[in-house]
PDB file of C-alpha atoms and ligand atoms in Angstrom:
ATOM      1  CA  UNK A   1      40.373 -40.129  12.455  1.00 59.00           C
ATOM      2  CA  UNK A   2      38.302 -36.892  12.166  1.00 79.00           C
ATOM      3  CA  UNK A   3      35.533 -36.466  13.233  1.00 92.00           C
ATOM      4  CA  UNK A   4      33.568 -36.886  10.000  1.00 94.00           C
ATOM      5  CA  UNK A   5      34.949 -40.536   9.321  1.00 96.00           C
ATOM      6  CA  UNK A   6      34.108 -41.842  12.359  1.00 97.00           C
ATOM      7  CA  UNK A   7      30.972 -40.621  11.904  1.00 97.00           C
ATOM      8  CA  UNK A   8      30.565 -42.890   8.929  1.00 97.00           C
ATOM      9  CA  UNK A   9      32.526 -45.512  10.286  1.00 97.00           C
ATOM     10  CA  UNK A  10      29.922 -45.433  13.257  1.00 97.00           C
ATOM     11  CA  UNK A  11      27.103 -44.953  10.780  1.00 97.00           C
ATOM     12  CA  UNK A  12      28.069 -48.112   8.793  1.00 95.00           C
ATOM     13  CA  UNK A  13      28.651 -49.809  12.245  1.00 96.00           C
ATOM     14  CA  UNK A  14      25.311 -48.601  13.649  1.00 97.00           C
ATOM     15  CA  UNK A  15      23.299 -49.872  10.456  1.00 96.00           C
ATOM     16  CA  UNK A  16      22.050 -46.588   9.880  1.00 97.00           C
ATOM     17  CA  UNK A  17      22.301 -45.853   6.197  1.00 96.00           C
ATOM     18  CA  UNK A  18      20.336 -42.796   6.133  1.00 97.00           C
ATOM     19  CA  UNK A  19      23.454 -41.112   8.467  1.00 98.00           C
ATOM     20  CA  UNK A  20      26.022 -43.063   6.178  1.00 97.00           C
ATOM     21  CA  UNK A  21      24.948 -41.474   2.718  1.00 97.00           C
ATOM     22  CA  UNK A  22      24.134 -37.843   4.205  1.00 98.00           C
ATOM     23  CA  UNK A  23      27.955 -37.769   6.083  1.00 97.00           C
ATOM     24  CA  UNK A  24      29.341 -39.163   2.705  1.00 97.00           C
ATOM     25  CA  UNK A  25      27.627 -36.085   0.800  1.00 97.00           C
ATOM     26  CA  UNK A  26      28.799 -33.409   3.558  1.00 97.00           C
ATOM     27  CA  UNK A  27      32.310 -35.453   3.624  1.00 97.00           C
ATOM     28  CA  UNK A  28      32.369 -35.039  -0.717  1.00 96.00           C
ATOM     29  CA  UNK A  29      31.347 -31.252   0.429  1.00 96.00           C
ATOM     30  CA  UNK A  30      34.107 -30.606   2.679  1.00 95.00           C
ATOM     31  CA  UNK A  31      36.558 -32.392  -0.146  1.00 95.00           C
ATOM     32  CA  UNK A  32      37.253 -35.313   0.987  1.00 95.00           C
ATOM     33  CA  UNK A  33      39.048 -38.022  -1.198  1.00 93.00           C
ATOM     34  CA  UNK A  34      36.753 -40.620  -1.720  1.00 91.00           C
ATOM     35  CA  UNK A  35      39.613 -43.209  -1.389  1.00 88.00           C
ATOM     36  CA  UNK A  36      39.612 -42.047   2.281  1.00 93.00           C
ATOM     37  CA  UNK A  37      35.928 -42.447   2.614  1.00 94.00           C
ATOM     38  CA  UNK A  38      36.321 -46.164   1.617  1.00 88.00           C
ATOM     39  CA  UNK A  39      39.516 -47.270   3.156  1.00 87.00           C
ATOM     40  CA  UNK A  40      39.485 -45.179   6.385  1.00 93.00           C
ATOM     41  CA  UNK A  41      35.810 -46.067   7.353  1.00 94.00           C
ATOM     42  CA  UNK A  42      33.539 -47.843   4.978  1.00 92.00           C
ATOM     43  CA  UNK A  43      35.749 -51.005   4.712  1.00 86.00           C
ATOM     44  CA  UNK A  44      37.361 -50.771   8.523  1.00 90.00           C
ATOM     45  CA  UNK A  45      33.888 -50.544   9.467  1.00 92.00           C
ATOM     46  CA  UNK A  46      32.592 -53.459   8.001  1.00 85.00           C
ATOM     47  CA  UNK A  47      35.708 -55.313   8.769  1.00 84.00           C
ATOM     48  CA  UNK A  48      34.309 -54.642  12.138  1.00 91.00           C
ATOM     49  CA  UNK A  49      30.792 -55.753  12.284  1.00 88.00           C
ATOM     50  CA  UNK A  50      32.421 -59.207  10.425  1.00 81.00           C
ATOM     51  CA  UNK A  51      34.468 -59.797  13.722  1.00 88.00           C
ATOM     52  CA  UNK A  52      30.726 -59.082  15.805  1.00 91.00           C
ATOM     53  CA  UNK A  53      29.627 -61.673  13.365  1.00 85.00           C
ATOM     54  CA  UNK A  54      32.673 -64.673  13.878  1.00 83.00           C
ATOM     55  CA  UNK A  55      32.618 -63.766  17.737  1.00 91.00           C
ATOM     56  CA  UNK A  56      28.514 -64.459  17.861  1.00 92.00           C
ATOM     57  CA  UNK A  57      27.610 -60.259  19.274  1.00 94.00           C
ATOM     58  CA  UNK A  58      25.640 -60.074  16.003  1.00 91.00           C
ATOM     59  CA  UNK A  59      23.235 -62.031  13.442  1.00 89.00           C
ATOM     60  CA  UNK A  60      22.996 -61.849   9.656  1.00 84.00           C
ATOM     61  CA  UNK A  61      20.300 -59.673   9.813  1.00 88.00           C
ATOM     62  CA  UNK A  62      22.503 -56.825  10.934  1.00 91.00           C
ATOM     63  CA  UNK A  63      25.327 -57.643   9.103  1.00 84.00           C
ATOM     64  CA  UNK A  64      23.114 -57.381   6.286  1.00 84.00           C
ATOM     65  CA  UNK A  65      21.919 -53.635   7.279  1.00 92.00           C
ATOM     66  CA  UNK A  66      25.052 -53.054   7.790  1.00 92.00           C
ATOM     67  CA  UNK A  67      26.136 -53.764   4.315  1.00 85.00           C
ATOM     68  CA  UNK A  68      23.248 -51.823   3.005  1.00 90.00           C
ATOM     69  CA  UNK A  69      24.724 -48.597   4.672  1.00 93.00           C
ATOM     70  CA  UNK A  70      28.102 -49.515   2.903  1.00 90.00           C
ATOM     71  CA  UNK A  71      26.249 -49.403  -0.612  1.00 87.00           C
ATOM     72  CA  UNK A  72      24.050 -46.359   0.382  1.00 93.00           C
ATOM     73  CA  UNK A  73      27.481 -44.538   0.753  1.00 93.00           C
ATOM     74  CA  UNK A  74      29.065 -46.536  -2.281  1.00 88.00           C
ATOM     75  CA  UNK A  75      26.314 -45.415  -4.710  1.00 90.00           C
ATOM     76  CA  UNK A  76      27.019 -41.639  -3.529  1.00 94.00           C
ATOM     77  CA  UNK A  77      31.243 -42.565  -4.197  1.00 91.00           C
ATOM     78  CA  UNK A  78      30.651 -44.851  -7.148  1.00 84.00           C
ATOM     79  CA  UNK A  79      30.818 -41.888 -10.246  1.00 87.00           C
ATOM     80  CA  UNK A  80      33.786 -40.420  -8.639  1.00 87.00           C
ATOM     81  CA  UNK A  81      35.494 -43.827  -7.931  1.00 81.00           C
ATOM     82  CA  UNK A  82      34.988 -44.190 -11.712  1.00 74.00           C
ATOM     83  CA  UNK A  83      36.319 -41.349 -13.074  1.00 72.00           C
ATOM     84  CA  UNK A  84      38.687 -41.905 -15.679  1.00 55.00           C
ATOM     85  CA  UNK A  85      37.832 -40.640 -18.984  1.00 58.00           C
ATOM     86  CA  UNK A  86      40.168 -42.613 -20.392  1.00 57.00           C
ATOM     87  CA  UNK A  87      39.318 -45.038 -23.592  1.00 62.00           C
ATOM     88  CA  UNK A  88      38.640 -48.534 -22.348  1.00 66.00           C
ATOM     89  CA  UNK A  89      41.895 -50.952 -21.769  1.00 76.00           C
ATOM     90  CA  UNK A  90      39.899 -53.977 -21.973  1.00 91.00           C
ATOM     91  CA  UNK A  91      36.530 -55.269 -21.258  1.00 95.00           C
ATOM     92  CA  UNK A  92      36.242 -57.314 -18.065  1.00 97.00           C
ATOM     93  CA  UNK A  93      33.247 -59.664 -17.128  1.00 98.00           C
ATOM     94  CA  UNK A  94      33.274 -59.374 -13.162  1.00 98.00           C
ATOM     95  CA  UNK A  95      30.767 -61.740 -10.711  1.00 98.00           C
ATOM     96  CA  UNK A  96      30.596 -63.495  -7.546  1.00 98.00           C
ATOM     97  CA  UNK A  97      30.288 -67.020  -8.085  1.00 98.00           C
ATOM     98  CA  UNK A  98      27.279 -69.731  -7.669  1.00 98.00           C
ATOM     99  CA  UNK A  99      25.748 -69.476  -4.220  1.00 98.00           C
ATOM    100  CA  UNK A 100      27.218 -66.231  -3.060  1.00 98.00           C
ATOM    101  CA  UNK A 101      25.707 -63.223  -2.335  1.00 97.00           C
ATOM    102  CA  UNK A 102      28.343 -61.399  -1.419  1.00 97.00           C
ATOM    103  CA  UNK A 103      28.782 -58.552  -3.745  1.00 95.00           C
ATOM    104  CA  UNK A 104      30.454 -55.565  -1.923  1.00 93.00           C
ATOM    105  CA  UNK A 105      33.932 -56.215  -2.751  1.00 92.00           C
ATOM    106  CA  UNK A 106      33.071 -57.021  -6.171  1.00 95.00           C
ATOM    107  CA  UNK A 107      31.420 -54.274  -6.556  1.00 91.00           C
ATOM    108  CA  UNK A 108      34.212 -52.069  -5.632  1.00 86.00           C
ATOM    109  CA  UNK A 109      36.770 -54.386  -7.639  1.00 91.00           C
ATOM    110  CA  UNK A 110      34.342 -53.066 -10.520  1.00 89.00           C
ATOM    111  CA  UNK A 111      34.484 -49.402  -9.665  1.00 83.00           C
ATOM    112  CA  UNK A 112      37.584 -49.035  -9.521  1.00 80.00           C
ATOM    113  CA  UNK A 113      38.519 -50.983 -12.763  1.00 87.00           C
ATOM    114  CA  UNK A 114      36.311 -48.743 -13.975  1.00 83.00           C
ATOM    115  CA  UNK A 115      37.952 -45.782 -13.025  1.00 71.00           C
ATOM    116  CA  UNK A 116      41.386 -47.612 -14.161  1.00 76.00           C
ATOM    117  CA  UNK A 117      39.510 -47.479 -17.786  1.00 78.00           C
ATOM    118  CA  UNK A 118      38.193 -50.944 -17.889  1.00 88.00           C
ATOM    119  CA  UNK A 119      34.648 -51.370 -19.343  1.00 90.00           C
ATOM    120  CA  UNK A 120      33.386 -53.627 -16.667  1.00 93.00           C
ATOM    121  CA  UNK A 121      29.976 -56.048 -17.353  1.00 97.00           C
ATOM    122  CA  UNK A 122      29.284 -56.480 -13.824  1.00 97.00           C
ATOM    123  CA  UNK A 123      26.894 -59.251 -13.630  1.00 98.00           C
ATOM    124  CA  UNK A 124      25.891 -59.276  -9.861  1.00 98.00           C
ATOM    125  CA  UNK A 125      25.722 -61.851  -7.207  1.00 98.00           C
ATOM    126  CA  UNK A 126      25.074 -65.826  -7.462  1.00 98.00           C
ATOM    127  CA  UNK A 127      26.405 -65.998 -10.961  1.00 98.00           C
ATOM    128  CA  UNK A 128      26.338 -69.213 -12.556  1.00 98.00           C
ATOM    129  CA  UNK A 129      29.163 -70.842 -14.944  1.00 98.00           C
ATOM    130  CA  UNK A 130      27.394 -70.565 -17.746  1.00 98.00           C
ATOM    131  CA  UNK A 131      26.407 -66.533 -17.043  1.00 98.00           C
ATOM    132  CA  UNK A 132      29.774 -65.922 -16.871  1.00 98.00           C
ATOM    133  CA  UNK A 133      30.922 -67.956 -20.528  1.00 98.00           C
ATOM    134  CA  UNK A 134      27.821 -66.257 -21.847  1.00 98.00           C
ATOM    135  CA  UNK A 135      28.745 -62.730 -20.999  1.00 98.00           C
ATOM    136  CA  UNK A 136      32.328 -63.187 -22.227  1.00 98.00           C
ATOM    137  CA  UNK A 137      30.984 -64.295 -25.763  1.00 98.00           C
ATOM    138  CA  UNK A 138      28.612 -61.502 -25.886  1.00 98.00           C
ATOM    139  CA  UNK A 139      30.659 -58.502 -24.497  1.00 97.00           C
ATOM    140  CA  UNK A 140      33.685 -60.278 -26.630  1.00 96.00           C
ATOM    141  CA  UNK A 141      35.420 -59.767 -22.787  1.00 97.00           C
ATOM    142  CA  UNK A 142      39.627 -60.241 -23.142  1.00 96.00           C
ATOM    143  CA  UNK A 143      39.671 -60.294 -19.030  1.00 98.00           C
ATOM    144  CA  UNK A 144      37.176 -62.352 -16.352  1.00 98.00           C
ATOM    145  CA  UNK A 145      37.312 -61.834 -12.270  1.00 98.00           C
ATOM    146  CA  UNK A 146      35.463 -64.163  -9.948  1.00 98.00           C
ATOM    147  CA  UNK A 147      35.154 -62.960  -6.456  1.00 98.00           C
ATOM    148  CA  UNK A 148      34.166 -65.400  -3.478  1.00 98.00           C
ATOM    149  CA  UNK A 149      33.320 -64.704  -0.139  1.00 98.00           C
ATOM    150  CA  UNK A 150      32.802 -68.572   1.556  1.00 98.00           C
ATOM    151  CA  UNK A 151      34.622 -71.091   1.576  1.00 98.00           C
ATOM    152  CA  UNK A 152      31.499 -73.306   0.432  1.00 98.00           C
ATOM    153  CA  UNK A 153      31.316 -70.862  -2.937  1.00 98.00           C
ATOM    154  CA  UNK A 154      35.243 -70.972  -4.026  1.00 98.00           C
ATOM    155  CA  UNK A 155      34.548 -74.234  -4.931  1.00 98.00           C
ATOM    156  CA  UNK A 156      32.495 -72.976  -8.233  1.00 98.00           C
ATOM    157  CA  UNK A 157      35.753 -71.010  -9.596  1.00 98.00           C
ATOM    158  CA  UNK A 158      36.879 -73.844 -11.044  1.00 98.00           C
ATOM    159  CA  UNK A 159      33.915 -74.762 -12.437  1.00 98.00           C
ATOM    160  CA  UNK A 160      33.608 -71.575 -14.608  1.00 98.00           C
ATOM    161  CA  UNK A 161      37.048 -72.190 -15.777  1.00 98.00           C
ATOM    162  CA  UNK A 162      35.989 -75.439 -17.166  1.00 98.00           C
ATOM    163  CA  UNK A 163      33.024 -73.727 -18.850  1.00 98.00           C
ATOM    164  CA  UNK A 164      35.118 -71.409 -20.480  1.00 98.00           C
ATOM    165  CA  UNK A 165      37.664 -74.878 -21.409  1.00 98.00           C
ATOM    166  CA  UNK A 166      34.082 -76.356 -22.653  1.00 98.00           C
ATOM    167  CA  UNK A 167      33.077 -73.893 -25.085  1.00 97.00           C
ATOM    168  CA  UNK A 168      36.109 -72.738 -26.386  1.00 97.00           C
ATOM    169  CA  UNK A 169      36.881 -69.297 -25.404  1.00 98.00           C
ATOM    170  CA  UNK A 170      39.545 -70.218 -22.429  1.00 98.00           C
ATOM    171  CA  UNK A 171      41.945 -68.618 -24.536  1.00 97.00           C
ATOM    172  CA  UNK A 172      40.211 -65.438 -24.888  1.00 96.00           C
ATOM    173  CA  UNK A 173      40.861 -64.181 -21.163  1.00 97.00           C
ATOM    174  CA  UNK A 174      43.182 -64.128 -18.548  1.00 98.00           C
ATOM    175  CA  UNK A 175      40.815 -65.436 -15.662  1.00 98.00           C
ATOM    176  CA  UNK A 176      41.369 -63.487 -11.987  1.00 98.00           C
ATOM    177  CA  UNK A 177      39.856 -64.347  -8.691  1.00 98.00           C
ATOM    178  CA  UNK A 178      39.500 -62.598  -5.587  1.00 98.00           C
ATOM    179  CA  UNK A 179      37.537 -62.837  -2.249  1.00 98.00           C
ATOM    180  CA  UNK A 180      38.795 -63.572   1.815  1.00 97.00           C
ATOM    181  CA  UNK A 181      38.860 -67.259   1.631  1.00 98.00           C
ATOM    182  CA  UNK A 182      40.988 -67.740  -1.879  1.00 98.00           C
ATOM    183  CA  UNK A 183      44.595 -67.255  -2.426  1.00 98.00           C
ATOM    184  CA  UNK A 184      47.134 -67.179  -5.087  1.00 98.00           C
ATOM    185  CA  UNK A 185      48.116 -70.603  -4.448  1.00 98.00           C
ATOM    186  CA  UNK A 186      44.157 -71.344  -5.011  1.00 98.00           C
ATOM    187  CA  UNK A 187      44.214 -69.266  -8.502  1.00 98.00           C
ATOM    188  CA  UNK A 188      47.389 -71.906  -9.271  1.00 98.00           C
ATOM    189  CA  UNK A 189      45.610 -74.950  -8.289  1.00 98.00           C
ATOM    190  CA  UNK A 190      42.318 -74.597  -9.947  1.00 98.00           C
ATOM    191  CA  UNK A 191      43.882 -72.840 -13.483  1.00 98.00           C
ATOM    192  CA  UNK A 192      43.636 -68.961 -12.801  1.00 98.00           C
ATOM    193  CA  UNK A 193      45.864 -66.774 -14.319  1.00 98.00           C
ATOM    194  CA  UNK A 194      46.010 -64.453 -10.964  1.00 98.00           C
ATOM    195  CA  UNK A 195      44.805 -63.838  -8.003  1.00 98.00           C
ATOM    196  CA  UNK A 196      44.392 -60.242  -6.182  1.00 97.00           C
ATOM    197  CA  UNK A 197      43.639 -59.517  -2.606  1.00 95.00           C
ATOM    198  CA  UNK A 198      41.613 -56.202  -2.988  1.00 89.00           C
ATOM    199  CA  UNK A 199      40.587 -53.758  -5.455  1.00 86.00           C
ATOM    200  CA  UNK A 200      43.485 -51.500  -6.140  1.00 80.00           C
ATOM    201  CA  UNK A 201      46.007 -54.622  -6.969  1.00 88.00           C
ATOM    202  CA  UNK A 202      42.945 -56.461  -9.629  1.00 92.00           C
ATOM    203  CA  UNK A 203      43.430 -52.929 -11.016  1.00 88.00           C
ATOM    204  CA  UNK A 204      46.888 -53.268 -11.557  1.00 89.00           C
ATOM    205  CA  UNK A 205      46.793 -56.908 -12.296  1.00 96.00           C
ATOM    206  CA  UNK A 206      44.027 -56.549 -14.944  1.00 95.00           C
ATOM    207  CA  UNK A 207      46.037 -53.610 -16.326  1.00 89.00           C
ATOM    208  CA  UNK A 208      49.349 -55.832 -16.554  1.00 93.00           C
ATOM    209  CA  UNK A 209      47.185 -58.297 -18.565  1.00 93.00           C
ATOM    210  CA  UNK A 210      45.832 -56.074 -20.819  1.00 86.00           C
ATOM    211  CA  UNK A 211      49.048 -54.862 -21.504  1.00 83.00           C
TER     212      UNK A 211
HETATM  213 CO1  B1M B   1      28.695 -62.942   5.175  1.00 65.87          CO
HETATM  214  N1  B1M B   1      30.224 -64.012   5.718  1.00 65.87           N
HETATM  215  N2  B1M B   1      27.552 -64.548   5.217  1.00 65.87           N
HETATM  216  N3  B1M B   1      27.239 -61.745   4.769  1.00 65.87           N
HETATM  217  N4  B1M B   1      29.897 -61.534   5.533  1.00 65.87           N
HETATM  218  C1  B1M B   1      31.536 -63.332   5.773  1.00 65.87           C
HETATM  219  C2  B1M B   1      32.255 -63.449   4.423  1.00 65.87           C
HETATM  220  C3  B1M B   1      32.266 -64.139   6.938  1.00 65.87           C
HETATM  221  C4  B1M B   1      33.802 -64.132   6.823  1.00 65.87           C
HETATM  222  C5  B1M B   1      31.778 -63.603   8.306  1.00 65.87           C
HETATM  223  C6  B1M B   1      32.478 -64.270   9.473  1.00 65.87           C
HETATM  224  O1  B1M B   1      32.178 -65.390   9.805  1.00 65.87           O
HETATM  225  N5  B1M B   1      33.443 -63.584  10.053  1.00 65.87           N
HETATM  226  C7  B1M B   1      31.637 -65.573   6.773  1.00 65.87           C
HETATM  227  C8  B1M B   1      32.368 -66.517   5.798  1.00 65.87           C
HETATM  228  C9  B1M B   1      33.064 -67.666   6.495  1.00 65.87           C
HETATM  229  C10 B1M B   1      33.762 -68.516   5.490  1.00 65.87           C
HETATM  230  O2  B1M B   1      33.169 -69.114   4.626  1.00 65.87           O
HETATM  231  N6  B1M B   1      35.069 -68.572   5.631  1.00 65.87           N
HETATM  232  C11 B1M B   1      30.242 -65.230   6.271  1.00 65.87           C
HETATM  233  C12 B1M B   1      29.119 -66.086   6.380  1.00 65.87           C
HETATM  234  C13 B1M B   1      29.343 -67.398   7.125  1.00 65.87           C
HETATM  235  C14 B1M B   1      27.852 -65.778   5.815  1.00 65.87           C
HETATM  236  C15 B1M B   1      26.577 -66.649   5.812  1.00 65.87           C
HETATM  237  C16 B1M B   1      26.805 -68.144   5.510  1.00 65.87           C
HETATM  238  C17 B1M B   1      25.874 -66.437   7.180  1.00 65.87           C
HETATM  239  C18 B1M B   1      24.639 -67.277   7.378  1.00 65.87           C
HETATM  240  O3  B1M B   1      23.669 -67.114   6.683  1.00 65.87           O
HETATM  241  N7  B1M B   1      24.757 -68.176   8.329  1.00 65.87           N
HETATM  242  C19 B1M B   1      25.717 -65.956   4.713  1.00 65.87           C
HETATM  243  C20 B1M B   1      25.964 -66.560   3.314  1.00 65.87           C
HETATM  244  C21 B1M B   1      24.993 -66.053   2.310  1.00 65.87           C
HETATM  245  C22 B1M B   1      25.406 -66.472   0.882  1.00 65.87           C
HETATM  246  O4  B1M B   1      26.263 -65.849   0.305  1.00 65.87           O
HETATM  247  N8  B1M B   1      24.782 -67.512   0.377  1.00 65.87           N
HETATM  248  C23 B1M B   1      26.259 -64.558   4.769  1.00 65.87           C
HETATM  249  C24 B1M B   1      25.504 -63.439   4.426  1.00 65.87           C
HETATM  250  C25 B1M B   1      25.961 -62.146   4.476  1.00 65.87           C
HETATM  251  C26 B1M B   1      25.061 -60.938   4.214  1.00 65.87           C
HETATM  252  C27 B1M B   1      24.030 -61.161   3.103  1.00 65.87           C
HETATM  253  C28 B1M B   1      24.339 -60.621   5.501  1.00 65.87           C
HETATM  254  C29 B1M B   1      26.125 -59.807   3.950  1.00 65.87           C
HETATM  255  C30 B1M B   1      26.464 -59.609   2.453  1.00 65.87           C
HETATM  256  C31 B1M B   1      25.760 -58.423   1.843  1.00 65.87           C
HETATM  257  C32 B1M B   1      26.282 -58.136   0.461  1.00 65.87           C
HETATM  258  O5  B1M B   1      27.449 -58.322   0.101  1.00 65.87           O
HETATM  259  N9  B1M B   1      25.383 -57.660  -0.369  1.00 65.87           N
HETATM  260  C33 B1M B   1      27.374 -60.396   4.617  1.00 65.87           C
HETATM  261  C34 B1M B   1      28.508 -59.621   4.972  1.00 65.87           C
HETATM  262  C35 B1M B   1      28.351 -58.132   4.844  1.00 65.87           C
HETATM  263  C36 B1M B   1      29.727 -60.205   5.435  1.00 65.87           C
HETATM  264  C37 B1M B   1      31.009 -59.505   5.958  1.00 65.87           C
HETATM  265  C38 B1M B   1      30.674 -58.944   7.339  1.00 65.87           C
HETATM  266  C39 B1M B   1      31.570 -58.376   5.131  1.00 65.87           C
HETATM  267  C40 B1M B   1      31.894 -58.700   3.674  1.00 65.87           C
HETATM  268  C41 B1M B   1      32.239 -57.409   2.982  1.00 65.87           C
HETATM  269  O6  B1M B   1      31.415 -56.866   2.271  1.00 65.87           O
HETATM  270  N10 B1M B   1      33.464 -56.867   3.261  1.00 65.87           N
HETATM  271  C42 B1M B   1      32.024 -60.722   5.990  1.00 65.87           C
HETATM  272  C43 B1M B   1      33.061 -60.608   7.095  1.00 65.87           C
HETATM  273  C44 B1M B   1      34.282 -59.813   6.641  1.00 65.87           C
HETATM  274  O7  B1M B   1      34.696 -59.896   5.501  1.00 65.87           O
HETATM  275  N11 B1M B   1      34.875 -59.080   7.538  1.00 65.87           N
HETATM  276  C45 B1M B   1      31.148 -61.908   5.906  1.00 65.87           C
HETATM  277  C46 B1M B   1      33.910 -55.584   2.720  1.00 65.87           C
HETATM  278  C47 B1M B   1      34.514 -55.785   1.327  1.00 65.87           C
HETATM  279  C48 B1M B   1      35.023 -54.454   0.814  1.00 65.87           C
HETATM  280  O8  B1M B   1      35.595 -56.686   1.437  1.00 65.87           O
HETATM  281  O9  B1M B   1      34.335 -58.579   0.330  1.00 65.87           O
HETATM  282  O10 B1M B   1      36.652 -58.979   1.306  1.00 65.87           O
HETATM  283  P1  B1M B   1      35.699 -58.076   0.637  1.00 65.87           P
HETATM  284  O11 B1M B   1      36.339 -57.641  -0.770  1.00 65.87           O
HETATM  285  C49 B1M B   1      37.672 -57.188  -0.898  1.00 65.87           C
HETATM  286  C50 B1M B   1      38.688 -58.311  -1.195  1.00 65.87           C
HETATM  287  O12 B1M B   1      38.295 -59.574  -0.723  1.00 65.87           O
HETATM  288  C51 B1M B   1      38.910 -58.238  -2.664  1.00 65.87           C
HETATM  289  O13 B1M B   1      38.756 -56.872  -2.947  1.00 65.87           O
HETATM  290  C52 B1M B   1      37.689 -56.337  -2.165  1.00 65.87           C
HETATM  291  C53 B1M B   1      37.922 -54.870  -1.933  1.00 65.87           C
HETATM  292  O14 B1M B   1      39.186 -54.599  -1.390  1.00 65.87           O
HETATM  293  N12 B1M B   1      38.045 -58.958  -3.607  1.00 65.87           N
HETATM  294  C54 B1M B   1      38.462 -59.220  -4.880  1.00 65.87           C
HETATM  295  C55 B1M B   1      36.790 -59.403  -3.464  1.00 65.87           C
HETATM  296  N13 B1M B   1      36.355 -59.943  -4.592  1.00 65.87           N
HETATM  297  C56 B1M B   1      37.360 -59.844  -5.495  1.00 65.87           C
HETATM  298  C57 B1M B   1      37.433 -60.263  -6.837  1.00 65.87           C
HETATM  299  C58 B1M B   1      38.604 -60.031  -7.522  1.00 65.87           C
HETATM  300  C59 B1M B   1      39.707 -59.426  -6.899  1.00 65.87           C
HETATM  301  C60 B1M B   1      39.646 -59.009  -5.559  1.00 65.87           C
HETATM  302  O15 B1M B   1      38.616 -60.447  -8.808  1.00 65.87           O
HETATM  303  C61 B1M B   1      39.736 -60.436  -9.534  1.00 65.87           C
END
């Protein structure tokens, strides 16, 4: 790794998001892809502090300023993750489900559908069922993702899928989930039309629906 990642994998690590967005700018300086940034220290990094977490070396407190570093850089990466110039392919209503606060991975599902040419309505957080029918009516959306980071929140996915059933726009969009604790043999069970274990394969999965 040089030495400029593991700076911001230690940054990230250290909960010190100050460090973690100035070594992202000097990294974008020196011309670093941010791809790199992401996979070779953001995301290992965080991977990191979640094992701290399971094995009881750290509390939610510090996982959470942890995370904060992770967006401080993300904000920096987000325009060039995005990039595309491209006409939209589709328009895609993206949220983490009831109860969840877990937004990272969403985020950067979002970012980089973005920068695959999606128009992305990214509602946030602890979105409700009915946020998520709403927002596809509005935004007249084609494609939905879900993401879920507990296994106490998958539980909802279904539950927006029977929103959509409810007020009659199932057939609108092809319905996606994502998140650690779901699977594709979840997305068959509760109704999904896919499932995608990180950003780069939603990407190609949304675009293969949109096709
Ligand atoms: Co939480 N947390 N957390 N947490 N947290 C996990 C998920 C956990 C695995 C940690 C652990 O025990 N090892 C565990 C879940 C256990 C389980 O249910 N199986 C856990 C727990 C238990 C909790 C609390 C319950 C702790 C507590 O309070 N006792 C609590 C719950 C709060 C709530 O949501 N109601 C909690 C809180 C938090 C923080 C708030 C402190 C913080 C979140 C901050 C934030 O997101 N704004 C946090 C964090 C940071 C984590 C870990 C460390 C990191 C998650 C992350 O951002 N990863 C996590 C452990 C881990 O994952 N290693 C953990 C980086 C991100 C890039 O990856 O989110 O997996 P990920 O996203 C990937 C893919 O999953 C996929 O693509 C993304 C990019 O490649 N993907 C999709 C995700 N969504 C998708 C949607 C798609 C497609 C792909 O749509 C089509």
């Amino acid at each position: 790794m040089s030495d400029l990642l593991d700076d911001l994998y230690q940054a990230v690590y250290e909960m010190d998001e100050d460090s973690a967005v100035d070594l992202t700018n000097e990294a974008l300086d020196e011309g670093m892809d941010p791809e790199v940034l992401l996979n070779d220290a953001l995301i290992p990094a965080m991977d990191e502090v979640g094992k701290l977490y399971e094995d009881g070396e750290r509390y939610v407190p510090e996982m959470l300023l942890s995370a904060e570093a992770m967006k401080g850089s993300m904000k920096i990466l987000r325009p060039l993750l995005a990039e595309s110039g491209v006409e939209p392919t589709g328009v895609v209503v993206l949220g983490t489900v009831e109860g969840d606060l877990h937004d990272i991975g969403m985020n950067l599902v979002g970012m980089m559908l973005e920068g695959g040419g999606f128009e992305v309505i990214n509602l946030g957080p602890e979105t409700p069922a009915e946020k998520f029918v709403e927002a596809v009516k509005e935004n007249d959306a084609n494609l939905l993702g879900m993401s879920a980071l507990l296994t106490t929140t998958m539980t909802h996915m279904p539950e927006v899928i029977e929103a959509l059933e409810e007020e009659g726009v199932r057939d609108q969009v092809e319905v996606a989930i994502g998140g650690a604790p779901v699977s594709q043999d979840f997305a068959d069970e509760i109704g999904a039309d896919g499932y995608a274990a990180d950003a780069a394969s939603a990407t190609d999965l949304f675009k293969k629906f949109a096709e």
